[in-house]
Amino acid sequence: MNTLTRRFALAALTATLAIAALPTAHAKERVLNIYSARHYQTDEALYSNFTKQTGIKVNRLDGRAEELLERIRNEGANSPADVLITVDAANLSVADAWGIFQPVQSKVLESRIPANLRTPTWFAFSTRARVIIHNRKLVKAADVATYESLSNPKLKGMICVRSGMHPYNLSLVASLVAHNGEAATEQWARGVVANLAMPPRGGDTDHIKSVASGECGVAIANTYYLARMLNSEKVEERNLMKRLGIVLPNQSSQGVHINVSGAGVVKTSKNREAAVQFLEYLASDQAQRYFAEGNNEWPAVSSVKVENEGLEDIGDFKADSLPLEKLSQHLVAAQKLLDRAGWR
Ligand code: FE2
């Protein structure tokens, strides 16, 4: 087992699972068992519309990504899971590396999902971007125009980050390895560690608040967290966003790092046909809207548009078109170099 999968296995073993058993199906009733690490308000409509269209009953089991991965692995050939939905290319890649998915060939998915957002086994259904945020008073936007700039000694004591083991950072760093090579990215990671305001901890929302308060000058955040704050009904959350600037990095190079929510058909699925039908449904216009709106993301199908004021405030940008399949090939190197750089 490589470093990356060992990390995930460890995390999964220490995590507690509080999920009820799935109900058993009645004879002849068509069912689909979905294990999902995504759970949002729009989910009910997303799943009930599929049932309305196809007559296939959906049983859902919600959990954290690493719990669901470990669970499917432990269930082995007896796993009731037909579809696994989770977030971030790093999680989807680990599921793939563990042999959890099976190849899916579908003309619908191939025509609807852009080639860089799918692999032979899993498909993206929404996208998010990982951007740089800065305290307007402490750090100039021009000083954090690229991910690479985060290693500039000018930013000493300014940066707050998540753990280097977190999938969001693993994916971002894997993309940098793909673009800049391993040696340059390790040097960069050491520079970022030297600039930290505090040891890596907390999540993107913590960092948004810390940047707004001035506890940190710079952080990295996924766009849906920013849109959630920009769209917040709480006036204090909207006001807090006024104190920070959002930088869409690397506009004159590869573009902003893009990540996804995605899904694949589980290798041991007993309802394969229904599972593929569900993935194709997820690529439909209506499902794309529900899926993206549930978490302030963008639809993976480019012709589908959503109205989201927060995302519109963030603005248009050049996105990194690095195929996620390529990115996943650098995840283990990313994990190892982050370890060596002391970004824990
Ligand atoms: Fe998240």
mmCIF file of C-alpha atoms in Angstrom, residues 77-255:
data_model
loop_
_atom_site.group_PDB
_atom_site.id
_atom_site.type_symbol
_atom_site.label_atom_id
_atom_site.label_comp_id
_atom_site.label_asym_id
_atom_site.label_seq_id
_atom_site.Cartn_x
_atom_site.Cartn_y
_atom_site.Cartn_z
ATOM 1 C CA ALA A 77 -18.212 -8.913 -3.056
ATOM 2 C CA ASN A 78 -21.260 -8.636 -0.760
ATOM 3 C CA SER A 79 -21.377 -4.843 -0.870
ATOM 4 C CA PRO A 80 -24.899 -3.619 -1.603
ATOM 5 C CA ALA A 81 -23.407 -0.411 -3.052
ATOM 6 C CA ASP A 82 -24.152 0.278 -6.715
ATOM 7 C CA VAL A 83 -22.931 3.865 -6.997
ATOM 8 C CA LEU A 84 -20.403 5.833 -4.959
ATOM 9 C CA ILE A 85 -20.701 9.622 -4.980
ATOM 10 C CA THR A 86 -17.948 11.631 -3.363
ATOM 11 C CA VAL A 87 -16.061 14.902 -3.588
ATOM 12 C CA ASP A 88 -12.567 15.692 -4.794
ATOM 13 C CA ALA A 89 -10.466 13.959 -7.412
ATOM 14 C CA ALA A 90 -8.146 12.691 -4.648
ATOM 15 C CA ASN A 91 -10.977 10.706 -3.003
ATOM 16 C CA LEU A 92 -12.258 9.439 -6.349
ATOM 17 C CA SER A 93 -8.730 8.396 -7.304
ATOM 18 C CA VAL A 94 -8.222 6.510 -4.054
ATOM 19 C CA ALA A 95 -11.521 4.681 -4.638
ATOM 20 C CA ASP A 96 -10.246 3.801 -8.098
ATOM 21 C CA ALA A 97 -6.844 2.702 -6.773
ATOM 22 C CA TRP A 98 -8.651 0.431 -4.300
ATOM 23 C CA GLY A 99 -10.528 -1.199 -7.193
ATOM 24 C CA ILE A 100 -13.899 0.090 -5.993
ATOM 25 C CA PHE A 101 -15.110 1.257 -9.427
ATOM 26 C CA GLN A 102 -15.712 -0.591 -12.681
ATOM 27 C CA PRO A 103 -15.280 0.851 -16.176
ATOM 28 C CA VAL A 104 -18.350 2.501 -17.647
ATOM 29 C CA GLN A 105 -18.833 3.128 -21.334
ATOM 30 C CA SER A 106 -21.693 5.456 -22.070
ATOM 31 C CA LYS A 107 -22.269 7.606 -25.129
ATOM 32 C CA VAL A 108 -24.406 9.936 -23.002
ATOM 33 C CA LEU A 109 -21.643 10.492 -20.435
ATOM 34 C CA GLU A 110 -18.975 10.831 -23.101
ATOM 35 C CA SER A 111 -20.947 13.478 -24.958
ATOM 36 C CA ARG A 112 -22.096 15.391 -21.858
ATOM 37 C CA ILE A 113 -19.083 15.356 -19.503
ATOM 38 C CA PRO A 114 -15.946 17.132 -20.823
ATOM 39 C CA ALA A 115 -13.041 14.738 -21.430
ATOM 40 C CA ASN A 116 -10.796 16.346 -18.774
ATOM 41 C CA LEU A 117 -13.508 15.780 -16.140
ATOM 42 C CA ARG A 118 -13.940 12.034 -16.581
ATOM 43 C CA THR A 119 -11.900 8.854 -16.440
ATOM 44 C CA PRO A 120 -12.765 5.348 -17.697
ATOM 45 C CA THR A 121 -14.238 4.585 -14.240
ATOM 46 C CA TRP A 122 -15.530 7.806 -12.684
ATOM 47 C CA PHE A 123 -17.181 11.001 -13.861
ATOM 48 C CA ALA A 124 -17.389 14.538 -12.529
ATOM 49 C CA PHE A 125 -20.884 15.984 -12.149
ATOM 50 C CA SER A 126 -20.019 19.402 -10.739
ATOM 51 C CA THR A 127 -16.940 21.566 -10.432
ATOM 52 C CA ARG A 128 -15.444 23.882 -7.847
ATOM 53 C CA ALA A 129 -12.247 25.928 -8.000
ATOM 54 C CA ARG A 130 -9.530 26.293 -5.354
ATOM 55 C CA VAL A 131 -8.603 29.966 -5.152
ATOM 56 C CA ILE A 132 -6.473 32.302 -3.028
ATOM 57 C CA ILE A 133 -8.004 34.689 -0.504
ATOM 58 C CA HIS A 134 -6.210 37.577 1.176
ATOM 59 C CA ASN A 135 -6.857 40.219 3.804
ATOM 60 C CA ARG A 136 -7.068 43.432 1.798
ATOM 61 C CA LYS A 137 -5.217 45.456 4.458
ATOM 62 C CA LEU A 138 -2.394 42.965 5.029
ATOM 63 C CA VAL A 139 -1.579 41.545 1.598
ATOM 64 C CA LYS A 140 -1.804 43.006 -1.899
ATOM 65 C CA ALA A 141 -3.655 40.958 -4.534
ATOM 66 C CA ALA A 142 -0.666 41.413 -6.852
ATOM 67 C CA ASP A 143 1.544 39.582 -4.326
ATOM 68 C CA VAL A 144 -0.623 36.439 -4.434
ATOM 69 C CA ALA A 145 -1.444 36.260 -8.143
ATOM 70 C CA THR A 146 -0.296 32.648 -8.479
ATOM 71 C CA TYR A 147 -0.143 29.498 -6.353
ATOM 72 C CA GLU A 148 3.616 29.660 -6.883
ATOM 73 C CA SER A 149 3.751 33.106 -5.221
ATOM 74 C CA LEU A 150 2.687 31.573 -1.895
ATOM 75 C CA SER A 151 6.291 30.496 -1.326
ATOM 76 C CA ASN A 152 7.600 34.069 -1.636
ATOM 77 C CA PRO A 153 9.416 35.047 1.643
ATOM 78 C CA LYS A 154 7.479 38.326 1.423
ATOM 79 C CA LEU A 155 4.502 36.376 2.855
ATOM 80 C CA LYS A 156 6.344 35.162 5.966
ATOM 81 C CA GLY A 157 3.964 34.541 8.869
ATOM 82 C CA MET A 158 0.935 35.225 6.679
ATOM 83 C CA ILE A 159 -0.432 31.916 5.395
ATOM 84 C CA CYS A 160 -3.066 29.661 6.975
ATOM 85 C CA VAL A 161 -3.626 26.240 5.422
ATOM 86 C CA ARG A 162 -5.382 22.932 5.835
ATOM 87 C CA SER A 163 -3.375 19.812 6.509
ATOM 88 C CA GLY A 164 -1.166 18.527 3.717
ATOM 89 C CA MET A 165 -3.001 15.215 4.061
ATOM 90 C CA HIS A 166 -6.338 16.760 3.136
ATOM 91 C CA PRO A 167 -7.652 15.723 -0.308
ATOM 92 C CA TYR A 168 -8.203 19.372 -1.363
ATOM 93 C CA ASN A 169 -4.529 20.183 -0.883
ATOM 94 C CA LEU A 170 -3.326 16.850 -2.261
ATOM 95 C CA SER A 171 -5.215 17.511 -5.497
ATOM 96 C CA LEU A 172 -3.976 21.093 -5.789
ATOM 97 C CA VAL A 173 -0.377 20.032 -5.166
ATOM 98 C CA ALA A 174 -0.721 17.102 -7.601
ATOM 99 C CA SER A 175 -1.764 19.630 -10.252
ATOM 100 C CA LEU A 176 1.315 21.720 -9.471
ATOM 101 C CA VAL A 177 3.499 18.619 -9.817
ATOM 102 C CA ALA A 178 1.905 18.026 -13.233
ATOM 103 C CA HIS A 179 2.664 21.605 -14.317
ATOM 104 C CA ASN A 180 5.952 22.431 -12.579
ATOM 105 C CA GLY A 181 7.539 19.058 -11.790
ATOM 106 C CA GLU A 182 8.242 17.353 -8.490
ATOM 107 C CA ALA A 183 11.470 19.114 -7.472
ATOM 108 C CA ALA A 184 10.109 22.628 -8.048
ATOM 109 C CA THR A 185 6.875 21.771 -6.240
ATOM 110 C CA GLU A 186 8.740 20.386 -3.225
ATOM 111 C CA GLN A 187 10.809 23.553 -3.049
ATOM 112 C CA TRP A 188 7.591 25.538 -3.293
ATOM 113 C CA ALA A 189 5.954 23.503 -0.502
ATOM 114 C CA ARG A 190 8.941 24.202 1.764
ATOM 115 C CA GLY A 191 8.520 27.899 1.019
ATOM 116 C CA VAL A 192 4.821 27.767 1.887
ATOM 117 C CA VAL A 193 5.585 25.974 5.173
ATOM 118 C CA ALA A 194 8.150 28.669 6.001
ATOM 119 C CA ASN A 195 5.428 31.296 5.488
ATOM 120 C CA LEU A 196 2.781 29.730 7.730
ATOM 121 C CA ALA A 197 1.107 31.872 10.369
ATOM 122 C CA MET A 198 0.327 28.714 12.392
ATOM 123 C CA PRO A 199 0.688 24.935 11.928
ATOM 124 C CA PRO A 200 -1.698 23.527 9.279
ATOM 125 C CA ARG A 201 -5.147 23.103 10.800
ATOM 126 C CA GLY A 202 -8.825 23.889 10.340
ATOM 127 C CA GLY A 203 -10.992 23.993 7.249
ATOM 128 C CA ASP A 204 -11.607 26.503 4.476
ATOM 129 C CA THR A 205 -14.399 28.261 6.389
ATOM 130 C CA ASP A 206 -12.110 28.704 9.428
ATOM 131 C CA HIS A 207 -9.518 30.229 7.119
ATOM 132 C CA ILE A 208 -12.021 32.574 5.463
ATOM 133 C CA LYS A 209 -12.880 33.894 8.941
ATOM 134 C CA SER A 210 -9.222 34.099 10.006
ATOM 135 C CA VAL A 211 -8.281 36.022 6.863
ATOM 136 C CA ALA A 212 -11.190 38.417 7.413
ATOM 137 C CA SER A 213 -10.125 39.001 11.037
ATOM 138 C CA GLY A 214 -6.473 39.485 10.081
ATOM 139 C CA GLU A 215 -5.261 36.451 12.024
ATOM 140 C CA CYS A 216 -3.970 35.233 8.664
ATOM 141 C CA GLY A 217 -3.077 37.364 5.664
ATOM 142 C CA VAL A 218 -3.558 34.664 3.035
ATOM 143 C CA ALA A 219 -5.317 31.313 2.650
ATOM 144 C CA ILE A 220 -6.617 28.921 0.018
ATOM 145 C CA ALA A 221 -10.331 28.163 -0.264
ATOM 146 C CA ASN A 222 -12.772 26.284 -2.444
ATOM 147 C CA THR A 223 -15.208 28.548 -4.265
ATOM 148 C CA TYR A 224 -18.342 26.939 -2.784
ATOM 149 C CA TYR A 225 -17.300 28.032 0.724
ATOM 150 C CA LEU A 226 -16.853 31.581 -0.565
ATOM 151 C CA ALA A 227 -20.171 31.527 -2.444
ATOM 152 C CA ARG A 228 -21.882 30.150 0.681
ATOM 153 C CA MET A 229 -20.627 33.161 2.679
ATOM 154 C CA LEU A 230 -21.412 35.643 -0.106
ATOM 155 C CA ASN A 231 -24.953 34.233 -0.378
ATOM 156 C CA SER A 232 -25.401 33.964 3.391
ATOM 157 C CA GLU A 233 -28.595 35.178 5.027
ATOM 158 C CA LYS A 234 -26.475 36.312 7.970
ATOM 159 C CA VAL A 235 -25.402 39.906 7.437
ATOM 160 C CA GLU A 236 -22.237 39.381 9.541
ATOM 161 C CA GLU A 237 -21.073 36.676 7.124
ATOM 162 C CA ARG A 238 -21.658 38.896 4.099
ATOM 163 C CA ASN A 239 -19.863 41.776 5.838
ATOM 164 C CA LEU A 240 -16.930 39.561 6.691
ATOM 165 C CA MET A 241 -16.480 38.829 2.978
ATOM 166 C CA LYS A 242 -15.966 42.565 2.344
ATOM 167 C CA ARG A 243 -12.699 42.438 4.262
ATOM 168 C CA LEU A 244 -11.167 39.829 2.038
ATOM 169 C CA GLY A 245 -10.082 39.780 -1.548
ATOM 170 C CA ILE A 246 -10.535 36.766 -3.810
ATOM 171 C CA VAL A 247 -7.698 36.092 -6.242
ATOM 172 C CA LEU A 248 -8.309 33.790 -9.200
ATOM 173 C CA PRO A 249 -4.745 32.554 -9.548
ATOM 174 C CA ASN A 250 -2.508 31.678 -12.488
ATOM 175 C CA GLN A 251 -4.512 33.538 -15.105
ATOM 176 C CA SER A 252 -1.440 33.985 -17.301
ATOM 177 C CA SER A 253 -0.330 30.374 -16.887
ATOM 178 C CA GLN A 254 -2.335 27.164 -16.399
ATOM 179 C CA GLY A 255 -5.401 28.774 -14.807
#
